[in-house]
Coordinates of C-alpha atoms and ligand atoms in Angstrom, one line a residue:
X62 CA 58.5 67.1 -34.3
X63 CA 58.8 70.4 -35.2
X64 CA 61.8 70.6 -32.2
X65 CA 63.9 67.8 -33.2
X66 CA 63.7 69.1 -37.5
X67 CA 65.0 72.5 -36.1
X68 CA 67.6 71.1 -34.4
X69 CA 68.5 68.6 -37.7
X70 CA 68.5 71.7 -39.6
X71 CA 70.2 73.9 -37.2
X72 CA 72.8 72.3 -34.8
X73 CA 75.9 69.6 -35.7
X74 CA 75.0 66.2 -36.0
X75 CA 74.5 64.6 -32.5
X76 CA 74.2 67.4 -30.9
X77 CA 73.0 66.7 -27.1
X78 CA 70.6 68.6 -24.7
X79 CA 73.5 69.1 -22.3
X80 CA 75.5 70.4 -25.1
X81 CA 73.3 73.9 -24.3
X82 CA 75.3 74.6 -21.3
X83 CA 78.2 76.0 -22.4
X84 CA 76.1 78.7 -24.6
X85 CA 74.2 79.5 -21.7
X86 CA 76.8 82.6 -21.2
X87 CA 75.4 85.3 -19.1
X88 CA 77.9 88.0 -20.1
X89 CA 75.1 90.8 -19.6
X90 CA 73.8 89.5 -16.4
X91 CA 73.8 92.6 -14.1
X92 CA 72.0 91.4 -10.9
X93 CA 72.1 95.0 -9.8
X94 CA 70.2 96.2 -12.4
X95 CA 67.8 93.4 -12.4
X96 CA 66.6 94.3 -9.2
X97 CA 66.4 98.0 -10.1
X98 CA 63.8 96.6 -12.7
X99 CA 62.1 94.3 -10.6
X100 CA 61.6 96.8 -7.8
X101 CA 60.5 99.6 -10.5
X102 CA 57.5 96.5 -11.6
X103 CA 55.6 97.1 -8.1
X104 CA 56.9 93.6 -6.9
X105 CA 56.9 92.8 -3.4
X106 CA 58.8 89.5 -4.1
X107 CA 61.0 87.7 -6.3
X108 CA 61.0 84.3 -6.9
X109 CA 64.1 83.0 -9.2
X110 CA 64.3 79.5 -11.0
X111 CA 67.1 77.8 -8.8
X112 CA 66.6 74.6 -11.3
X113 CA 64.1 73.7 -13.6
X114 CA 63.5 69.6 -14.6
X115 CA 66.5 69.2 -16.6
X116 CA 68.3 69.5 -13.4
X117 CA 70.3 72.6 -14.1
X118 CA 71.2 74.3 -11.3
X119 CA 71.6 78.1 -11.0
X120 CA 74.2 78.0 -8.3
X121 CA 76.9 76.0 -8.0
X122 CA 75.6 73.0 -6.2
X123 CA 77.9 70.3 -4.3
X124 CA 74.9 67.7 -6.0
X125 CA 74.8 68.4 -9.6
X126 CA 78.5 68.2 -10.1
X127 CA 79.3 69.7 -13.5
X128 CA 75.7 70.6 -14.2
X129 CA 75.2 74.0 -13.0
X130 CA 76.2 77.5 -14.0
X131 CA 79.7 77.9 -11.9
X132 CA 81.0 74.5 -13.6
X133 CA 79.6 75.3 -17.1
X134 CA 78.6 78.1 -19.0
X135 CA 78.4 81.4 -17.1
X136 CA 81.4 80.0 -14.3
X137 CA 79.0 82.2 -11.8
X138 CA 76.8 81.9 -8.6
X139 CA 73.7 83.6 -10.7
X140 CA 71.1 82.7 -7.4
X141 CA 73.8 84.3 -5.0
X142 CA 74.3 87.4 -7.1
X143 CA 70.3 87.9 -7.5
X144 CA 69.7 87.3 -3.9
X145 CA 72.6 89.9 -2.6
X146 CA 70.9 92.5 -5.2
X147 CA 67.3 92.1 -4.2
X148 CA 67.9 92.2 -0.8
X149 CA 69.4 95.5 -1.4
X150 CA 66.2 97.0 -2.6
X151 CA 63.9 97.3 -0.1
X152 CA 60.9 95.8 0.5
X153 CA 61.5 93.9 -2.1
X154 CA 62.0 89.7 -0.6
X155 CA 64.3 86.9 -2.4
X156 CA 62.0 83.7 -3.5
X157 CA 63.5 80.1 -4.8
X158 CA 61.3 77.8 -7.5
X159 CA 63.2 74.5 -7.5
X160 CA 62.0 71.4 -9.4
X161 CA 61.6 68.2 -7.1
X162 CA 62.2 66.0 -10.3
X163 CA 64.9 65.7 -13.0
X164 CA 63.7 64.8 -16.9
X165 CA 66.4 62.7 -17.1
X166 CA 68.2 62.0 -14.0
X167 CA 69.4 58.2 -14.0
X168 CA 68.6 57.9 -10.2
X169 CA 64.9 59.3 -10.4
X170 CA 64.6 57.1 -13.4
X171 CA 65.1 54.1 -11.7
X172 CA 63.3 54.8 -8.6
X173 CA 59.9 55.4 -11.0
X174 CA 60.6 52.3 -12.5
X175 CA 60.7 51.0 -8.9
X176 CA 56.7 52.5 -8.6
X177 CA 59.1 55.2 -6.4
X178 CA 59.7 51.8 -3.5
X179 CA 62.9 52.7 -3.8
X180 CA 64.1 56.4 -3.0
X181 CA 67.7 56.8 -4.1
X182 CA 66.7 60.2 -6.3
X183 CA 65.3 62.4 -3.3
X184 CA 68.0 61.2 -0.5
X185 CA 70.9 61.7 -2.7
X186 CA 70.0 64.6 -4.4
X187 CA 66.7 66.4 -4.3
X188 CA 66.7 66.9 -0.5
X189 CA 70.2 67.7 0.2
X190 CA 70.0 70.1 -2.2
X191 CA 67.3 71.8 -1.0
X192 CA 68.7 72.1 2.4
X193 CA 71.6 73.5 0.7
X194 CA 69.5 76.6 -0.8
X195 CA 67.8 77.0 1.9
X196 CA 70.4 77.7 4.4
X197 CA 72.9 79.2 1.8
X198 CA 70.3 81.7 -0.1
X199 CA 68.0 81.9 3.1
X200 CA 64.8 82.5 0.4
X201 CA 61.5 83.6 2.3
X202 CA 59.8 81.7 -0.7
X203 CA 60.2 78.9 -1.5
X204 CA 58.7 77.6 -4.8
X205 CA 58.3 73.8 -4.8
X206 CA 57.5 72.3 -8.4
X207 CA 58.3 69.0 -10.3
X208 CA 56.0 66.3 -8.3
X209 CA 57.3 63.3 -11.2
X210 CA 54.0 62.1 -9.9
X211 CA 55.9 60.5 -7.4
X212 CA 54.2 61.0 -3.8
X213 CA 55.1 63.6 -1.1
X214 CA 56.7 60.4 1.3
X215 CA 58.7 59.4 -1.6
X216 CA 60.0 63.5 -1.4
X217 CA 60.1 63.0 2.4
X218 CA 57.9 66.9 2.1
X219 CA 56.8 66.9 4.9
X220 CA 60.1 65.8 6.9
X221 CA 61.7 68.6 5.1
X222 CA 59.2 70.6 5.8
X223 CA 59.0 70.1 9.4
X224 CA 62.8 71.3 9.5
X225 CA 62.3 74.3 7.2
X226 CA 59.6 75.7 9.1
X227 CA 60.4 75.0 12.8
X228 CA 64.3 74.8 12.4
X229 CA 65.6 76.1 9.0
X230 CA 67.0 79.7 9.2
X231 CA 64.2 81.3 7.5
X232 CA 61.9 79.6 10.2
X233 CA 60.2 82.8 11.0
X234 CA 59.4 84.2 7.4
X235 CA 59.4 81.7 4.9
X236 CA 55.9 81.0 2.5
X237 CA 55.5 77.5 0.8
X238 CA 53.2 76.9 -2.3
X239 CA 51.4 73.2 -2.8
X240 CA 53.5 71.5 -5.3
X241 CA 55.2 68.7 -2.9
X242 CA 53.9 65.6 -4.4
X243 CA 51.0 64.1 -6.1
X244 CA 47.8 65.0 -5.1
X245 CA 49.1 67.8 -3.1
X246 CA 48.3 70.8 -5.4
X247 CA 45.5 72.8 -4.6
X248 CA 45.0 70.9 -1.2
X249 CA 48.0 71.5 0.9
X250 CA 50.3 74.1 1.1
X251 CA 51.4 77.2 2.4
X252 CA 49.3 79.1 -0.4
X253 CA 47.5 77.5 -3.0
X254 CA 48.8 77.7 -6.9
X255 CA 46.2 74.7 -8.3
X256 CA 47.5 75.2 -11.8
X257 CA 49.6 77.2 -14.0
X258 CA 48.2 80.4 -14.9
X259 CA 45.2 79.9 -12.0
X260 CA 42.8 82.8 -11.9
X261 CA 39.3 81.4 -10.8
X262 CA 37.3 84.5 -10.8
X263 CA 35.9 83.6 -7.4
X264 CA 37.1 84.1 -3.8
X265 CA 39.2 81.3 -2.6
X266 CA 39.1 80.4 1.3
X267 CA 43.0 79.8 0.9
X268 CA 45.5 81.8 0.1
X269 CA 46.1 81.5 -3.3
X270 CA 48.7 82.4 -6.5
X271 CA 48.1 83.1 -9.9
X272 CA 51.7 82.1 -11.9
X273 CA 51.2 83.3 -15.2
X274 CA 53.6 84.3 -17.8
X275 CA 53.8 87.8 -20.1
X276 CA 54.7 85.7 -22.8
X277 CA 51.4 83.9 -23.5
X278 CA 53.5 80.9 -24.7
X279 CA 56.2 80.3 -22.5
X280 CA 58.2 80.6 -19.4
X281 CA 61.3 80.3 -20.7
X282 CA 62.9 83.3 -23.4
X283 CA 61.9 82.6 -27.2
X284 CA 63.5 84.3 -29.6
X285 CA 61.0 83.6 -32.4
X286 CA 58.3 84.8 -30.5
X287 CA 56.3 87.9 -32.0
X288 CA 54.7 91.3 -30.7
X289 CA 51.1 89.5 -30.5
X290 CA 52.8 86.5 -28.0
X291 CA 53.2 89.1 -25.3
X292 CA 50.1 90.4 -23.0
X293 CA 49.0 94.0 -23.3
X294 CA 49.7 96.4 -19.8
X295 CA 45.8 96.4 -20.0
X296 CA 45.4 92.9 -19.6
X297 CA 48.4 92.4 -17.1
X298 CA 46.5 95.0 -14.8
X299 CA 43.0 93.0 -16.0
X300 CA 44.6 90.0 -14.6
X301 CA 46.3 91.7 -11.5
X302 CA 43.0 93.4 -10.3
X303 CA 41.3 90.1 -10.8
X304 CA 43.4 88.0 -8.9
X305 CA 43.8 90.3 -6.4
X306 CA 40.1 90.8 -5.5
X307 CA 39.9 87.3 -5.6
X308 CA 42.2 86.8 -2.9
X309 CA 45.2 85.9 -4.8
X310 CA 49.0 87.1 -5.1
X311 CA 50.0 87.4 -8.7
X312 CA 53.7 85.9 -9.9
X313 CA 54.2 87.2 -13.2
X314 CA 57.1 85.7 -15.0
X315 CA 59.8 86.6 -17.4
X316 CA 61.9 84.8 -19.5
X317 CA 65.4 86.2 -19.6
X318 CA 68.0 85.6 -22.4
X319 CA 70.8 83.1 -22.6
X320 CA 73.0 85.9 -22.1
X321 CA 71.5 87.2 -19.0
X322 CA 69.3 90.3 -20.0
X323 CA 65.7 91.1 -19.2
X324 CA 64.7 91.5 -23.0
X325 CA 63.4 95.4 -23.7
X326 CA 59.3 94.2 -23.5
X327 CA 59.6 92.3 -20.6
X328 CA 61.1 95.1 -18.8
X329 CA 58.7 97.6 -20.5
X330 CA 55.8 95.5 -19.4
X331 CA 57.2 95.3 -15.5
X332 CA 57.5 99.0 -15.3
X333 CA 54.4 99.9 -17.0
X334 CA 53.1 97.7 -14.2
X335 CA 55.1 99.6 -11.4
X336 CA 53.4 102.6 -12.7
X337 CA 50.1 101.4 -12.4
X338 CA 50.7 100.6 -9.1
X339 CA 52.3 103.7 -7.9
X340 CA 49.3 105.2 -8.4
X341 CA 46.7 102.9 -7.6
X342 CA 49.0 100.3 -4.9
X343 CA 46.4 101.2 -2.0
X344 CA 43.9 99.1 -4.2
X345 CA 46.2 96.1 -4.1
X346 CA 48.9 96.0 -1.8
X347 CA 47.6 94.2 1.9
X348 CA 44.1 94.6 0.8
X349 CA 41.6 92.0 1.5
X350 CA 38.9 90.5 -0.6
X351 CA 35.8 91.8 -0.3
X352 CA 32.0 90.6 0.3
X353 CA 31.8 91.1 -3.7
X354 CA 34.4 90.2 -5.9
X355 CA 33.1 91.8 -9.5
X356 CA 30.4 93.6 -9.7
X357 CA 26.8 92.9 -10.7
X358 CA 25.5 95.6 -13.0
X359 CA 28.7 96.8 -14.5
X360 CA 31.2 94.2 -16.2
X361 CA 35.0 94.9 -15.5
X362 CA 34.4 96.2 -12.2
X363 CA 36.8 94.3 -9.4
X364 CA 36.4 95.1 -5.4
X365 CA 38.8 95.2 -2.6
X366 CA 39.1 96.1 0.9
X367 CA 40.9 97.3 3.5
X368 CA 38.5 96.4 6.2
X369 CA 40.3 98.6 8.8
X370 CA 39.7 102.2 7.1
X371 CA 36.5 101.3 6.3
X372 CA 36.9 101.9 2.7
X373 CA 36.2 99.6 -0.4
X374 CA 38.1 99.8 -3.7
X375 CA 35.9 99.5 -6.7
X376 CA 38.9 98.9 -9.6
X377 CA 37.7 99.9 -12.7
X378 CA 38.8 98.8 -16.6
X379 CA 36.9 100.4 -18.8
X380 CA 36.6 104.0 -18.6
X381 CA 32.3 105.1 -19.5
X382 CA 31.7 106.7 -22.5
X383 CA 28.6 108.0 -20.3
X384 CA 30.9 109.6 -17.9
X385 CA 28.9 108.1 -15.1
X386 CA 29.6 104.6 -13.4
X387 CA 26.4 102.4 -11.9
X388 CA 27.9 99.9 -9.0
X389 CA 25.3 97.2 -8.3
X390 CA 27.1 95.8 -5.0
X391 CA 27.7 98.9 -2.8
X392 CA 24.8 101.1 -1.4
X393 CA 25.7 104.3 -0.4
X394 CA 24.3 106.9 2.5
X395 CA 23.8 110.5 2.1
X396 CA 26.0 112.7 4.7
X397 CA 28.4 109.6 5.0
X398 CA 29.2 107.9 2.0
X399 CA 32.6 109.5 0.4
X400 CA 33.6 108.5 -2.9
X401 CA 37.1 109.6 -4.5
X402 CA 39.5 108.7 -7.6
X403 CA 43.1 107.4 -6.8
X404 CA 44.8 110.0 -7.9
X405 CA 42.7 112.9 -8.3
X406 CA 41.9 115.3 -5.3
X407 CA 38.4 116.4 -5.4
X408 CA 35.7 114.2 -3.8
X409 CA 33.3 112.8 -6.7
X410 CA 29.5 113.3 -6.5
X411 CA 27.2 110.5 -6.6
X412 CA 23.4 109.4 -6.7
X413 CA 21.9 106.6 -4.3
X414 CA 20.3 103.7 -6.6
X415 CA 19.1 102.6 -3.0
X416 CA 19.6 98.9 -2.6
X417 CA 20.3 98.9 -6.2
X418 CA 23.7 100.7 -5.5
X419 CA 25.2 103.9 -6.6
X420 CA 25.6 105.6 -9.5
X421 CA 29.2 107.3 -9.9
X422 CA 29.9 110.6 -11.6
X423 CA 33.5 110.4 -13.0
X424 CA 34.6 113.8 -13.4
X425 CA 35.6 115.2 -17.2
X426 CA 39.4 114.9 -17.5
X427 CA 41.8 115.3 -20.1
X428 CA 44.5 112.6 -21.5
X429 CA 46.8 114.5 -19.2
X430 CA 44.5 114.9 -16.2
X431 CA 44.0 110.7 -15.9
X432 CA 46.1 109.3 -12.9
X433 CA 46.9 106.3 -15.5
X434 CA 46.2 104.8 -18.4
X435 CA 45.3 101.5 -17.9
X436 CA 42.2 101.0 -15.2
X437 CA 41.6 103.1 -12.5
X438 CA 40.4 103.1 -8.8
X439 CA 37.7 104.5 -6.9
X440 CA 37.7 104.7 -3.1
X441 CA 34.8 104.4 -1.5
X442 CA 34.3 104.7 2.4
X443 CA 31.0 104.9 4.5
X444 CA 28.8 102.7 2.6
X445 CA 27.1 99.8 3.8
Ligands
LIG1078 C1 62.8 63.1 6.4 O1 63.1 64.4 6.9 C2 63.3 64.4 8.3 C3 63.6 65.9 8.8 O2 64.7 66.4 8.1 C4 64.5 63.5 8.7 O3 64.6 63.5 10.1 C5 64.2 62.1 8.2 O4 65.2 61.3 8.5 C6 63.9 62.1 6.8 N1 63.4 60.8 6.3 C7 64.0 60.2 5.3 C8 63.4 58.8 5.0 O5 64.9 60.7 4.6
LIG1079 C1 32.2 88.4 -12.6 O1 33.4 87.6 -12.8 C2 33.1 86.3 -13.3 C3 34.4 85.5 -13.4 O2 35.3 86.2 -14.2 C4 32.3 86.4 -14.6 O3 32.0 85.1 -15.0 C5 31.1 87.3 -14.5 O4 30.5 87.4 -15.7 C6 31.5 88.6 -13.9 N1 30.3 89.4 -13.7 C7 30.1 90.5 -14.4 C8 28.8 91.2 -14.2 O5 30.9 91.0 -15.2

């Protein structure tokens, strides 16, 4: 309700959905500099929304013929430009989301009200079109969404899916979540998303990915939303260390503006994150979840591993008042246990709680002194 009276109040009489398009003008769109942002957050991937369920494509497809952004609005390839850019950067890889469904596409209209017997929708548009991306973008993710509660043999996934991973040309690289027809989520996939903004708190024994959004209330841009809307860099980094030593990858996602810019928070927010991880990446990056996820004794406390430098990460948010840090889950050894702050260089004493754990003495540092601001790791090797 509140939608439709804005749009009474705000826009000509009459005034259709697909009447958006041609404001949708992307005049500050700057792929370059996108990815210089993007690669600045930390990310190791990208993953762009090639269409969402109105069926609006970001490229100009042969199978949305005057619905995308070469034929209307910008008059651009917008998922050609992003992927040329942030294959530039490096380490960085090019992701696709696409939506199997369309809101209000006449054809997958019908074929629901056919109990999805018929399958005109997926034959003549969602599957050609996804071979298209696939072999013109080449995306090493790709990000399958939109079910229409329609079955994955209605979406032929798994025919498609056959081809993309034993023929397509990203054969050899490419990562699939679980969104490829009812009932698939959180069973089947490549890695695991189960539902938006996932983050379990406990270990996983799949892959998984937590797809959240900076704006608490949205994926796409809002222009009424306010300072409070937006997550904190402290809980971003709470909910990156959490999914992380749970086992999961986190997507974090942006909304940019009609006219093709990162708005100033989001980009604040991705390279506060990059800065966190510059310092404290060997916690996260290719680490492994470990025997304990959180810890017992001390809340905000998150573990990971890398199991082959026998050294635990013990990631934590809240700096002590006490200046001293009690960990329930590791025990430590005299003469081989070696404890040290991510960026700080001398060796950190601690005390042996036996198989109660370890008691950590943080050292006394000044505002300036802190490798970051907004959690902090300790590296511990030689414990048990
Ligand atoms: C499903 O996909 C496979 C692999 O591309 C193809 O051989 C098959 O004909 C497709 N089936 C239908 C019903 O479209
Ligand atoms: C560990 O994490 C879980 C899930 O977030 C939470 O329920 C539990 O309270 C945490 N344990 C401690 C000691 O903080």
């Amino acid at each position: 309700k509140p939608y439709v009276e804005f749009m009474k109040k705000n826009y000509p009489p009459g005034f259709t959905y697909e009447d958006f398009a041609p404001l949708f003008s992307a005049e500050f769109f700057d792929a370059n500099q996108w990815a210089e942002i993007l690669q600045a957050s930390g990310a190791k991937y990208v993953v762009l929304t090639s269409k969402h369920h109105e069926g609006f494509t970001m490229w100009g497809s042969k199978y949305s013929w005057n619905w995308n952004a070469v034929d209307v609005g910008p008059a651009r390839d917008l998922v050609g430009e992003l992927a040329e850019a942030v294959r530039k950067k490096k380490d960085l890889r090019f992701g696709l989301y696409h939506s199997l469904f369309e809101w209000f596409n006449p054809l997958f209209l019908e074929d629901a009200s056919n109990s999805f017997k018929t399958s005109k929708f997926p034959t003549m548009k969602t599957l050609p079109e996804l071979y298209e991306i696939v072999s013109k973008y080449q995306p090493e993710v790709l990000w399958s969404d939109g079910d229409g509660n329609a079955p994955d043999a209605y979406w032929n996934s798994t025919g498609f899916l056959a081809w993309l991973y034993s023929e397509s040309p990203v054969r050899k690289t490419v990562v699939t979540n679980d969104r490829w027809g009812r009932n698939c989520i959180c069973k089947h996939g490549g890695y695991y998303t189960c539902s938006d903004r996932y983050n379990p708190g406990h270990l996983l024994n799949h892959k998984w990915e937590n797809c959240m959004t900076i704006d608490k209330r949205s994926w796409g841009y809002r222009r009424n939303a306010v300072f409070s809307d937006y997550l904190t860099i402290e809980e971003l980094v709470q909910t990156l260390v959490e999914t992380v030593s749970c086992g999961g990858n986190l997507l974090m996602n942006i909304g940019p503006t009609h006219d093709g810019r990162i708005s100033i928070i989001f980009e604040e927010r991705l390279r506060q994150m990059g800065q966190w991880l510059n310092v404290n990446g060997e916690a996260i990056y290719k680490t492994k979840a470990w025997k304990a996820q959180n810890d017992t004794v001390t809340p905000g406390v998150w573990y990971t591993a890398r199991p082959e430098e026998a050294a635990v990460y013990a990631i934590f948010l809240h700096w002590p008042t006490t200046g001293y840090l009690t960990l329930g889950e590791p025990s430590a050894s005299a003469g081989t246990s070696k404890v040290t702050l991510i960026g700080y260089s001398d060796p950190l004493k601690w005390l042996s709680l036996g198989s109660k754990g370890m008691v950590v003495i943080l050292p006394q540092l000044t505002l300036s002194q802190l490798p970051c601001q907004w959690g902090w790791a300790l590296r511990l090797t030689g414990i048990n």
